[in-house]
Short mmCIF file of C-alpha atoms and ligand atoms in Angstrom, two decimals:
data_model
loop_
_atom_site.label_atom_id
_atom_site.label_comp_id
_atom_site.label_asym_id
_atom_site.label_seq_id
_atom_site.Cartn_x
_atom_site.Cartn_y
_atom_site.Cartn_z
CA MET A 1 -55.34 117.62 143.78
CA PRO A 2 -54.80 115.32 140.80
CA ALA A 3 -57.80 116.21 137.97
CA GLY A 4 -60.79 114.00 138.03
CA THR A 5 -61.22 113.21 141.89
CA TRP A 6 -62.48 115.10 144.75
CA PRO A 7 -59.93 115.85 147.22
CA GLU A 8 -59.65 115.03 151.00
CA ALA A 9 -62.88 115.86 153.10
CA ARG A 10 -60.95 116.67 156.12
CA LYS A 11 -60.52 120.24 155.95
CA LEU A 12 -64.49 120.49 155.32
CA PRO A 13 -66.02 122.53 157.69
CA MET A 14 -69.09 120.89 160.20
CA LEU A 15 -71.89 122.93 158.19
CA LEU A 16 -71.56 121.16 155.67
CA SER A 17 -73.88 117.71 155.14
CA ALA A 18 -72.38 114.68 155.78
CA ALA A 19 -73.54 113.63 152.63
CA ILE A 20 -70.34 115.75 150.81
CA ALA A 21 -67.96 113.87 153.19
CA ALA A 22 -69.37 110.71 152.29
CA GLU A 23 -69.21 111.23 148.38
CA THR A 24 -65.31 112.42 148.56
CA THR A 25 -64.59 109.16 149.92
CA SER A 26 -66.97 107.16 147.96
CA PRO A 27 -64.66 105.39 144.79
CA LEU A 28 -63.12 107.41 142.12
CA HIS A 29 -63.99 104.76 139.38
CA SER A 30 -68.44 104.47 140.14
CA ARG A 31 -68.01 108.24 139.03
CA HIS A 32 -66.18 108.34 136.06
CA LEU A 33 -67.96 105.30 134.99
CA LEU A 34 -71.44 107.18 135.64
CA VAL A 35 -70.22 110.06 133.28
CA LYS A 36 -69.01 108.12 130.25
CA CYS A 37 -72.18 106.23 130.67
CA ALA A 38 -73.89 110.04 130.15
CA TYR A 39 -71.67 110.42 127.75
CA ILE A 40 -71.41 108.15 125.33
CA SER A 41 -74.68 106.74 125.34
CA GLN A 42 -75.36 109.99 123.30
CA THR A 43 -71.97 109.23 121.27
CA ARG A 44 -73.17 105.86 120.04
CA GLY A 45 -74.42 106.47 116.65
CA GLY A 46 -74.62 110.20 116.96
CA GLY A 47 -71.33 110.37 116.45
CA MET A 48 -70.31 113.54 118.68
CA ALA A 49 -68.07 114.15 120.44
CA ALA A 50 -66.13 116.88 122.66
CA VAL A 51 -63.25 117.16 124.61
CA LEU A 52 -62.05 120.15 126.83
CA ARG A 53 -59.32 121.41 125.16
CA CYS A 54 -56.77 124.31 127.07
CA MET A 55 -57.28 127.59 124.43
CA GLU A 56 -53.76 128.07 125.56
CA CYS A 57 -51.36 125.25 124.58
CA GLY A 58 -54.58 122.95 122.98
CA ALA A 59 -53.74 120.34 125.23
CA GLU A 60 -57.18 117.59 125.26
CA TYR A 61 -58.76 116.16 128.30
CA SER A 62 -61.61 114.11 128.57
CA LEU A 63 -64.88 115.91 129.35
CA GLY A 64 -65.47 113.80 132.67
CA GLU A 65 -62.20 114.81 134.54
CA ILE A 66 -63.03 117.46 136.66
CA ARG A 67 -61.01 120.24 136.05
CA TYR A 68 -61.57 124.29 135.72
CA ARG A 69 -58.16 124.86 133.95
CA CYS A 70 -55.25 123.18 132.12
CA ARG A 71 -52.18 121.91 133.56
CA CYS A 72 -50.67 124.98 131.82
CA GLY A 73 -52.92 127.25 134.13
CA GLY A 74 -54.65 128.03 130.33
CA LEU A 75 -58.66 128.18 130.20
CA LEU A 76 -60.71 124.97 128.91
CA ASP A 77 -62.82 125.05 126.19
CA VAL A 78 -65.65 121.91 125.81
CA ALA A 79 -64.58 121.75 121.84
CA HIS A 80 -67.33 120.06 120.03
CA ASP A 81 -66.30 117.85 116.72
CA LEU A 82 -68.34 120.05 114.75
CA GLY A 83 -67.47 118.34 111.37
CA SER A 84 -69.63 115.19 113.36
CA LEU A 85 -72.34 116.96 113.98
CA ARG A 86 -75.84 116.56 111.94
CA VAL A 87 -77.49 119.92 113.34
CA SER A 88 -79.25 121.92 111.15
CA ARG A 89 -81.60 124.97 110.85
CA GLU A 90 -84.51 122.74 110.58
CA LEU A 91 -83.70 120.89 113.51
CA PHE A 92 -83.34 123.87 115.98
CA GLU A 93 -86.43 124.97 114.11
CA GLU A 94 -88.53 121.84 115.04
CA ARG A 95 -87.33 121.88 118.54
CA GLU A 96 -88.57 124.86 119.14
CA ALA A 97 -92.14 123.69 119.24
CA GLY A 98 -90.77 122.11 122.64
CA GLN A 99 -93.71 119.29 122.76
CA GLY A 100 -93.32 116.84 125.83
CA PRO A 101 -93.81 116.60 129.52
CA GLU A 102 -89.75 117.30 130.35
CA PRO A 103 -88.54 120.82 130.89
CA TRP A 104 -85.80 120.57 129.08
CA ARG A 105 -87.91 119.93 125.81
CA ARG A 106 -89.07 123.69 126.50
CA SER A 107 -85.45 125.01 127.28
CA GLY A 108 -84.19 127.61 124.69
CA VAL A 109 -80.47 125.74 126.06
CA TRP A 110 -81.33 122.34 125.15
CA ARG A 111 -83.14 123.01 122.50
CA PHE A 112 -79.21 123.39 121.09
CA ARG A 113 -77.90 121.00 122.71
CA GLU A 114 -76.03 119.11 120.08
CA LEU A 115 -74.33 122.21 120.12
CA VAL A 116 -74.36 122.45 124.29
CA LEU A 117 -73.60 119.14 126.04
CA PRO A 118 -73.79 115.11 124.52
CA VAL A 119 -75.99 114.30 127.63
CA GLU A 120 -78.44 111.72 128.30
CA SER A 121 -81.62 113.45 128.70
CA GLN A 122 -83.01 111.78 132.40
CA LEU A 123 -79.92 113.63 134.05
CA ILE A 124 -81.03 117.32 132.63
CA VAL A 125 -81.82 120.07 135.16
CA SER A 126 -84.13 122.41 133.25
CA ARG A 127 -86.98 125.22 134.68
CA PRO A 128 -86.70 125.43 131.60
CA GLU A 129 -84.99 128.37 130.95
CA GLY A 130 -84.40 130.75 127.98
CA ASN A 131 -87.08 131.40 124.87
CA THR A 132 -86.58 135.34 126.08
CA PRO A 133 -88.42 137.94 123.90
CA LEU A 134 -86.90 140.00 121.65
CA TYR A 135 -88.80 143.02 122.17
CA ARG A 136 -88.80 146.27 119.86
CA SER A 137 -89.64 149.43 121.42
CA ALA A 138 -90.02 153.00 118.77
CA ALA A 139 -89.01 155.10 121.35
CA LEU A 140 -86.12 153.14 122.40
CA ALA A 141 -84.10 153.02 118.96
CA ARG A 142 -84.73 156.84 118.77
CA TRP A 143 -82.98 157.19 122.15
CA VAL A 144 -80.22 155.00 121.19
CA GLY A 145 -80.28 156.68 117.35
CA LEU A 146 -80.99 153.60 115.29
CA GLU A 147 -83.73 152.41 112.66
CA ASP A 148 -83.56 148.91 113.84
CA PHE A 149 -83.19 148.32 117.41
CA SER A 150 -83.91 145.51 119.46
CA VAL A 151 -83.51 144.05 123.23
CA LYS A 152 -83.70 139.99 123.76
CA HIS A 153 -84.36 140.44 127.61
CA GLU A 154 -82.57 137.61 129.29
CA GLY A 155 -83.84 139.11 132.64
CA GLU A 156 -87.08 136.88 131.72
CA ASN A 157 -85.11 133.73 132.55
CA PRO A 158 -86.47 131.64 135.53
CA THR A 159 -84.31 133.39 138.11
CA GLY A 160 -84.62 136.91 136.37
CA SER A 161 -81.14 136.68 135.05
CA PHE A 162 -79.22 135.04 131.59
CA LYS A 163 -77.49 132.95 134.35
CA ASP A 164 -79.97 129.95 134.22
CA ARG A 165 -78.84 129.51 130.77
CA GLY A 166 -75.43 128.37 132.01
CA MET A 167 -76.69 127.02 135.17
CA THR A 168 -78.56 124.48 133.74
CA VAL A 169 -76.02 123.12 132.03
CA GLY A 170 -73.10 123.59 135.30
CA ILE A 171 -75.73 121.98 137.00
CA THR A 172 -76.65 119.01 134.94
CA TRP A 173 -73.24 118.44 134.78
CA ALA A 174 -72.28 118.98 138.77
CA LYS A 175 -74.72 116.18 138.84
CA ALA A 176 -73.05 113.74 136.23
CA LEU A 177 -69.65 113.97 137.56
CA GLY A 178 -71.41 113.13 141.25
CA ALA A 179 -71.10 116.11 143.15
CA LYS A 180 -72.76 116.89 146.43
CA ALA A 181 -72.13 120.35 147.16
CA VAL A 182 -71.53 123.28 144.46
CA ALA A 183 -70.31 127.10 144.77
CA CYS A 184 -70.09 129.78 143.47
CA ALA A 185 -68.48 133.31 143.85
CA SER A 186 -71.30 136.20 142.70
CA THR A 187 -72.38 139.88 142.31
CA GLY A 188 -75.68 138.13 143.19
CA ASN A 189 -77.40 136.75 139.35
CA THR A 190 -75.61 133.51 139.68
CA ALA A 191 -76.17 133.10 142.86
CA ALA A 192 -79.66 133.23 142.74
CA SER A 193 -79.57 131.01 139.85
CA MET A 194 -77.09 128.54 141.14
CA ALA A 195 -78.73 128.55 144.60
CA ALA A 196 -82.31 127.59 142.58
CA TYR A 197 -81.05 125.00 140.03
CA ALA A 198 -79.15 123.44 143.05
CA ALA A 199 -82.27 123.19 144.91
CA MET A 200 -83.93 121.44 142.36
CA ALA A 201 -80.90 119.06 141.72
CA GLY A 202 -80.67 118.17 145.51
CA LEU A 203 -77.11 119.73 145.72
CA LYS A 204 -75.70 121.49 148.79
CA ALA A 205 -75.36 125.14 147.03
CA ILE A 206 -72.78 127.80 148.76
CA VAL A 207 -72.08 131.21 147.69
CA PHE A 208 -69.91 133.77 148.26
CA VAL A 209 -71.02 137.60 147.89
CA PRO A 210 -68.98 140.73 148.67
CA GLN A 211 -70.40 141.94 151.83
CA GLY A 212 -73.13 144.76 151.31
CA LYS A 213 -72.48 144.69 147.48
CA VAL A 214 -75.75 142.47 146.58
CA ALA A 215 -78.62 143.92 145.12
CA LEU A 216 -81.49 142.95 147.25
CA GLY A 217 -83.74 140.60 145.04
CA LYS A 218 -80.72 138.62 144.48
CA ILE A 219 -79.63 138.17 148.38
CA ALA A 220 -83.23 137.45 149.02
CA GLN A 221 -83.43 134.85 146.05
CA ALA A 222 -79.90 133.21 147.33
CA LEU A 223 -81.21 133.37 151.15
CA ALA A 224 -84.98 132.18 149.62
CA TYR A 225 -83.68 129.00 147.43
CA GLY A 226 -81.89 127.55 150.59
CA ALA A 227 -78.20 128.38 149.92
CA LEU A 228 -75.49 128.79 152.50
CA THR A 229 -74.66 132.74 151.90
CA LEU A 230 -71.33 133.53 152.73
CA GLU A 231 -70.88 137.28 152.71
CA VAL A 232 -67.18 138.07 152.14
CA GLU A 233 -65.68 140.99 153.97
CA GLY A 234 -64.05 141.94 150.89
CA ASP A 235 -65.23 143.02 146.94
CA PHE A 236 -66.37 140.18 144.14
CA ASP A 237 -62.50 139.42 143.51
CA ALA A 238 -61.70 138.48 147.00
CA ALA A 239 -64.70 136.42 146.98
CA MET A 240 -63.68 135.05 143.66
CA SER A 241 -60.32 133.64 144.57
CA LEU A 242 -61.61 132.77 147.85
CA VAL A 243 -63.80 130.28 146.30
CA GLN A 244 -61.49 129.30 144.07
CA GLU A 245 -59.28 128.21 147.01
CA SER A 246 -62.01 126.30 148.80
CA CYS A 247 -63.32 124.41 145.94
CA ARG A 248 -59.82 123.11 145.11
CA GLU A 249 -59.20 122.10 149.15
CA LEU A 250 -62.58 120.72 150.16
CA GLY A 251 -63.98 118.96 146.98
CA ILE A 252 -66.46 121.31 145.98
CA TYR A 253 -67.85 121.77 142.09
CA LEU A 254 -66.96 124.99 141.17
CA LEU A 255 -69.98 126.75 138.93
CA ASN A 256 -68.42 130.47 138.12
CA SER A 257 -68.01 130.87 134.31
CA VAL A 258 -63.75 129.94 134.63
CA ASN A 259 -66.22 126.65 134.14
CA PRO A 260 -66.48 125.54 130.67
CA PHE A 261 -69.47 123.84 130.95
CA ARG A 262 -71.29 127.41 131.98
CA ILE A 263 -69.93 128.90 128.96
CA GLU A 264 -71.83 126.23 127.16
CA GLY A 265 -74.85 126.96 128.05
CA GLN A 266 -74.76 130.72 127.79
CA LYS A 267 -73.91 130.38 124.18
CA THR A 268 -77.64 129.75 123.36
CA ILE A 269 -78.06 133.47 124.03
CA VAL A 270 -76.61 134.00 121.00
CA PHE A 271 -77.75 131.06 118.95
CA GLU A 272 -81.42 132.02 120.15
CA LEU A 273 -81.11 135.87 119.32
CA ILE A 274 -80.02 134.56 115.55
CA GLN A 275 -82.62 131.74 115.22
CA ASP A 276 -85.25 134.63 116.79
CA LEU A 277 -83.72 137.21 113.19
CA GLY A 278 -84.83 133.95 110.93
CA TRP A 279 -81.24 132.86 111.12
CA ASP A 280 -80.10 136.46 109.64
CA PRO A 281 -77.43 138.03 111.61
CA PRO A 282 -77.45 141.50 112.97
CA ASP A 283 -74.80 143.63 112.14
CA TRP A 284 -73.57 144.44 116.13
CA ILE A 285 -74.45 142.22 119.38
CA VAL A 286 -74.20 144.42 122.45
CA PHE A 287 -73.60 143.45 125.75
CA PRO A 288 -72.89 144.35 129.20
CA ALA A 289 -69.30 142.88 130.41
CA GLY A 290 -67.78 142.06 133.83
CA ASN A 291 -66.31 138.80 134.36
CA LEU A 292 -66.45 138.34 130.66
CA GLY A 293 -68.43 134.87 130.56
CA ASN A 294 -70.76 136.39 127.83
CA THR A 295 -67.95 137.98 126.34
CA ALA A 296 -66.31 134.65 125.56
CA ALA A 297 -69.46 132.57 125.03
CA PHE A 298 -70.94 134.87 122.14
CA GLY A 299 -67.82 134.97 120.11
CA LYS A 300 -67.33 130.91 120.57
CA ALA A 301 -71.09 130.73 119.58
CA LEU A 302 -70.80 132.82 116.42
CA TRP A 303 -67.43 131.21 115.77
CA GLU A 304 -69.48 127.71 116.03
CA LEU A 305 -72.00 128.57 114.17
CA ARG A 306 -69.91 130.21 110.82
CA GLU A 307 -68.04 126.55 111.53
CA LEU A 308 -71.24 124.98 111.09
CA GLY A 309 -72.71 127.56 108.05
CA LEU A 310 -75.40 128.20 110.03
CA ILE A 311 -74.78 132.22 109.49
CA PRO A 312 -72.95 133.61 106.31
CA ARG A 313 -71.16 135.80 108.53
CA MET A 314 -70.30 137.20 112.07
CA PRO A 315 -71.79 139.99 113.94
CA ARG A 316 -69.75 142.17 115.71
CA LEU A 317 -69.65 141.99 119.24
CA ALA A 318 -69.46 145.49 121.12
CA ALA A 319 -68.67 144.77 124.86
CA VAL A 320 -69.59 147.19 127.39
CA GLN A 321 -68.12 148.31 131.12
CA ALA A 322 -68.78 150.73 133.49
CA ALA A 323 -66.28 153.20 133.66
CA GLY A 324 -65.52 152.56 137.11
CA ALA A 325 -65.28 148.60 136.38
CA ASN A 326 -63.07 148.79 133.11
CA PRO A 327 -60.05 146.32 133.18
CA LEU A 328 -60.98 145.42 129.33
CA TYR A 329 -61.69 148.42 128.20
CA ARG A 330 -58.31 149.12 129.38
CA SER A 331 -56.50 146.43 127.47
CA TYR A 332 -59.04 146.86 124.55
CA ALA A 333 -57.93 150.61 124.64
CA ARG A 334 -54.33 149.84 124.57
CA GLY A 335 -54.52 147.47 121.37
CA PHE A 336 -55.46 144.65 124.28
CA ALA A 337 -52.92 145.11 126.18
CA PRO A 338 -52.42 141.93 129.59
CA LEU A 339 -55.33 142.29 131.90
CA GLU A 340 -54.51 145.23 134.60
CA PRO A 341 -56.97 144.51 137.59
CA VAL A 342 -58.51 147.48 138.74
CA ARG A 343 -60.32 148.35 141.89
CA ALA A 344 -64.12 148.55 140.87
CA GLU A 345 -66.89 150.67 141.66
CA THR A 346 -70.29 151.16 140.11
CA VAL A 347 -73.59 151.34 140.48
CA ALA A 348 -74.24 148.47 138.23
CA THR A 349 -73.16 146.10 141.30
CA ALA A 350 -73.51 143.21 139.01
CA ILE A 351 -70.59 144.27 136.97
CA ARG A 352 -68.33 145.55 139.97
CA ILE A 353 -65.53 143.38 138.94
CA GLY A 354 -61.89 144.76 139.06
CA ASN A 355 -60.05 141.38 138.10
CA PRO A 356 -62.10 139.64 135.50
CA VAL A 357 -61.98 135.47 134.79
CA SER A 358 -62.67 135.24 131.50
CA PHE A 359 -59.99 138.40 130.14
CA PRO A 360 -58.53 135.90 128.01
CA ARG A 361 -61.27 134.13 126.08
CA ALA A 362 -63.17 137.80 125.82
CA VAL A 363 -60.08 139.07 123.99
CA ARG A 364 -60.47 135.99 121.75
CA SER A 365 -64.06 136.30 120.97
CA LEU A 366 -63.58 139.93 120.10
CA ARG A 367 -60.89 139.27 117.66
CA TRP A 368 -62.60 136.36 116.17
CA THR A 369 -65.64 139.06 115.25
CA GLU A 370 -63.59 142.23 115.19
CA GLY A 371 -65.29 143.39 118.20
CA VAL A 372 -65.32 147.02 120.34
CA VAL A 373 -65.24 147.63 123.66
CA VAL A 374 -66.66 150.97 125.38
CA GLU A 375 -67.43 152.23 128.63
CA VAL A 376 -70.12 154.33 129.93
CA THR A 377 -70.79 156.56 133.52
CA ASP A 378 -72.73 155.63 136.29
CA GLN A 379 -75.03 158.59 134.82
CA GLU A 380 -75.04 157.29 131.57
CA ILE A 381 -76.47 154.10 132.94
CA MET A 382 -79.43 155.43 134.80
CA ASP A 383 -80.22 157.75 132.04
CA ALA A 384 -80.58 154.06 129.70
CA LYS A 385 -82.05 152.15 132.26
CA ALA A 386 -85.06 154.74 132.88
CA VAL A 387 -85.52 155.02 129.56
CA VAL A 388 -85.24 150.98 128.85
CA ASP A 389 -87.85 150.94 132.21
CA ALA A 390 -90.22 153.67 131.23
CA ALA A 391 -90.33 152.03 127.73
CA GLY A 392 -92.50 149.18 129.78
CA ILE A 393 -89.44 146.89 129.59
CA GLY A 394 -87.29 147.12 132.10
CA CYS A 395 -84.25 145.82 133.24
CA GLU A 396 -81.85 146.28 136.45
CA PRO A 397 -79.02 149.01 135.83
CA ALA A 398 -76.14 146.31 134.35
CA SER A 399 -78.40 145.47 131.46
CA ALA A 400 -79.06 149.40 131.03
CA ALA A 401 -75.00 149.42 130.28
CA ALA A 402 -75.48 147.78 126.84
CA VAL A 403 -78.45 149.94 125.83
CA ALA A 404 -76.21 153.10 127.13
CA GLY A 405 -72.99 151.65 125.16
CA ALA A 406 -75.14 150.80 122.18
CA ARG A 407 -75.96 155.21 122.28
CA LYS A 408 -72.59 155.94 122.73
CA LEU A 409 -70.67 153.82 119.75
CA VAL A 410 -74.08 155.48 117.01
CA SER A 411 -72.84 158.31 119.07
CA GLN A 412 -69.02 157.84 118.11
CA GLY A 413 -70.12 156.51 114.70
CA VAL A 414 -68.74 153.67 115.21
CA ILE A 415 -72.25 151.74 114.73
CA LYS A 416 -73.93 153.19 111.96
CA ARG A 417 -77.36 154.27 111.98
CA SER A 418 -78.52 151.76 109.30
CA GLU A 419 -77.05 148.85 111.10
CA ARG A 420 -79.28 146.67 112.64
CA VAL A 421 -78.32 145.98 116.58
CA VAL A 422 -79.48 143.68 118.90
CA ALA A 423 -78.59 144.45 122.97
CA VAL A 424 -78.69 142.00 125.04
CA LEU A 425 -80.70 142.99 128.48
CA THR A 426 -78.78 140.38 131.22
CA GLY A 427 -80.79 140.95 134.43
CA ASN A 428 -84.43 141.78 135.50
CA LEU A 429 -86.13 145.31 136.78
CA LEU A 430 -86.96 143.44 140.16
CA LYS A 431 -83.46 142.25 141.14
CA ASP A 432 -82.46 145.98 142.05
CA PRO A 433 -85.62 147.50 143.32
CA GLU A 434 -83.47 149.67 145.66
CA ALA A 435 -81.53 151.32 142.68
CA THR A 436 -84.95 151.96 140.67
CA VAL A 437 -86.29 153.66 144.08
CA SER A 438 -83.50 155.80 144.99
CA TYR A 439 -83.40 156.89 141.35
CA HIS A 440 -86.65 158.00 141.31
CA ALA A 441 -86.42 159.47 144.64
CA GLY A 442 -83.33 161.28 143.72
CA LYS A 443 -81.27 159.74 146.48
CA LEU A 444 -78.92 157.52 144.12
CA GLN A 445 -75.59 159.43 145.35
CA GLY A 446 -73.79 161.20 142.31
CA ILE A 447 -76.72 160.97 139.82
CA GLU A 448 -78.90 163.10 138.79
CA PRO A 449 -82.47 161.62 137.99
CA ARG A 450 -83.23 163.35 134.76
CA PHE A 451 -86.04 160.73 134.16
CA ALA A 452 -87.30 160.49 137.35
CA ASN A 453 -90.90 159.40 138.29
CA ARG A 454 -91.35 160.90 141.43
CA PRO A 455 -93.94 159.58 143.84
CA ARG A 456 -96.56 161.74 145.37
CA ARG A 457 -98.17 161.49 148.75
CA ILE A 458 -101.67 162.95 148.76
CA ALA A 459 -104.54 163.49 151.06
CA PRO A 460 -107.40 160.49 150.74
CA SER A 461 -109.57 162.76 148.67
CA LEU A 462 -110.82 162.90 145.18
CA GLU A 463 -110.18 166.85 145.03
CA ALA A 464 -106.27 165.94 145.68
CA VAL A 465 -106.46 163.00 142.82
CA ALA A 466 -107.24 165.49 140.53
CA GLU A 467 -104.75 168.51 142.00
CA ALA A 468 -101.79 166.08 141.39
CA LEU A 469 -103.58 164.85 138.05
CA GLU A 470 -103.30 168.71 137.21
CA GLU A 471 -99.82 169.02 138.34
CA GLY A 472 -98.91 165.82 136.17
CA ARG A 473 -99.83 167.09 133.02
CA ARG A 474 -97.84 170.41 133.95
N1 F0G B 501 -75.29 141.63 133.37
C1 F0G B 501 -75.60 141.40 135.05
C2 F0G B 501 -76.91 141.72 135.53
C3 F0G B 501 -74.50 140.09 135.59
O1 F0G B 501 -75.49 140.02 136.83
C4 F0G B 501 -73.65 140.14 135.42
C5 F0G B 501 -72.45 139.22 135.83
C6 F0G B 501 -73.31 140.66 133.90
C7 F0G B 501 -73.76 141.54 133.04
C8 F0G B 501 -71.52 140.26 133.56
O2 F0G B 501 -71.64 139.49 133.13
O3 F0G B 501 -69.65 138.33 133.87
O4 F0G B 501 -70.83 137.21 131.90
O5 F0G B 501 -69.41 139.29 131.53
N2 F0G B 501 -72.49 138.87 136.77
C9 F0G B 501 -72.00 137.72 137.52
C10 F0G B 501 -73.13 137.49 138.32
C11 F0G B 501 -70.55 138.24 138.12
O6 F0G B 501 -72.23 136.50 139.79
O7 F0G B 501 -74.28 137.10 139.14
P1 F0G B 501 -70.09 138.37 132.26
#
């Protein structure tokens, strides 16, 4: 398919709306014109400029081209002309107050818009997302072994995960490109987020999920928000290759994190986290790593902040993988050896990924930031989740991997007890009620429920209540 065109719609299945077919055969130049207008009106006067640039060979493409990879196969970055940007800490501080009727004015993504995507305001599809809390818990810090430990809760985004930050940008750009249908492969959160944002934008959403391996809350969201939900008989990696082929052949816009515009939105987790800390960067940022979109985004965010002089030094990144889904860890342990895909299995279904798409970008991020990769067992993940939950904060299993990883790195002496550490909690507790309830009931296979809080069934009498209280004290 030539870049910048929607392919023939001949293979489009009947179940996709006729509108998509109409779109794929409509004149190409009108779409380019729209993108050009959306973009150029921002560049005028502001001097903003951005291109798509291949991270492997440096080839450049215009932002309005519909392409996810370079001709050489390399992954693409949205490369901003940092020298021409007029941004400052003060500008972002001013915008934090977020006044005005449009949702994007209250968005923790679009506050940093010059560093995200130069696009006309009226095109922005925003919930609004971001502005997530940074929690501190003395009990949690003690358990991890640190004096200064906080968690940035991305599970408190509109659809309950960090994906909303990339999706507001991805859907906004899909609209600007004139797409009528968007698709993604997903372990659940991307699907939920894309389904919601697509519904708000009036786009058809198609999600490819691994059959039987998506947490209940996420599948419920995809269905409820009206996405065509395809349960692929295979794992996430199979769904991922199928969605890429489908988008190529059927003229659907791909919204996985291979899409560089998604990465631009996810960078704002780091921008906002550092703003939360008064622009005094922490020593470490610790986070779970699956398809490696966040690993890619966080490194790019830090590199740009430093280039712009907005931070004096870069924090180190610590990417945490589940031991049963650890291709990045394996590569890291062998001095960043080439990726060898694995067959993934973990209780943390969000990161049950064996062949991560953003691997080269992730390695770049880790090199830029003197980053490390650590693996944690399912037992360590569920222990950490129980502690995060019992602190009143709560998160889904994959997010708890970040806390388990921080604890492990402290115990290994990689993170010093005196260092300032922020862990990113990527998803909400309510995403995976099955994992939580099974854990507390002692029914999670292979996991010892060390911090179980079992429900107690009682007779409807005061004596039974008193007895249960007495038992609880023991
Ligand atoms: N945490 C949660 C809760 C996730 O949903 C994901 C990824 C990750 C961590 C890993 O982030 O892929 O950027 O390394 N979920 C994707 C999805 C794969 O389809 O929802 P990553």
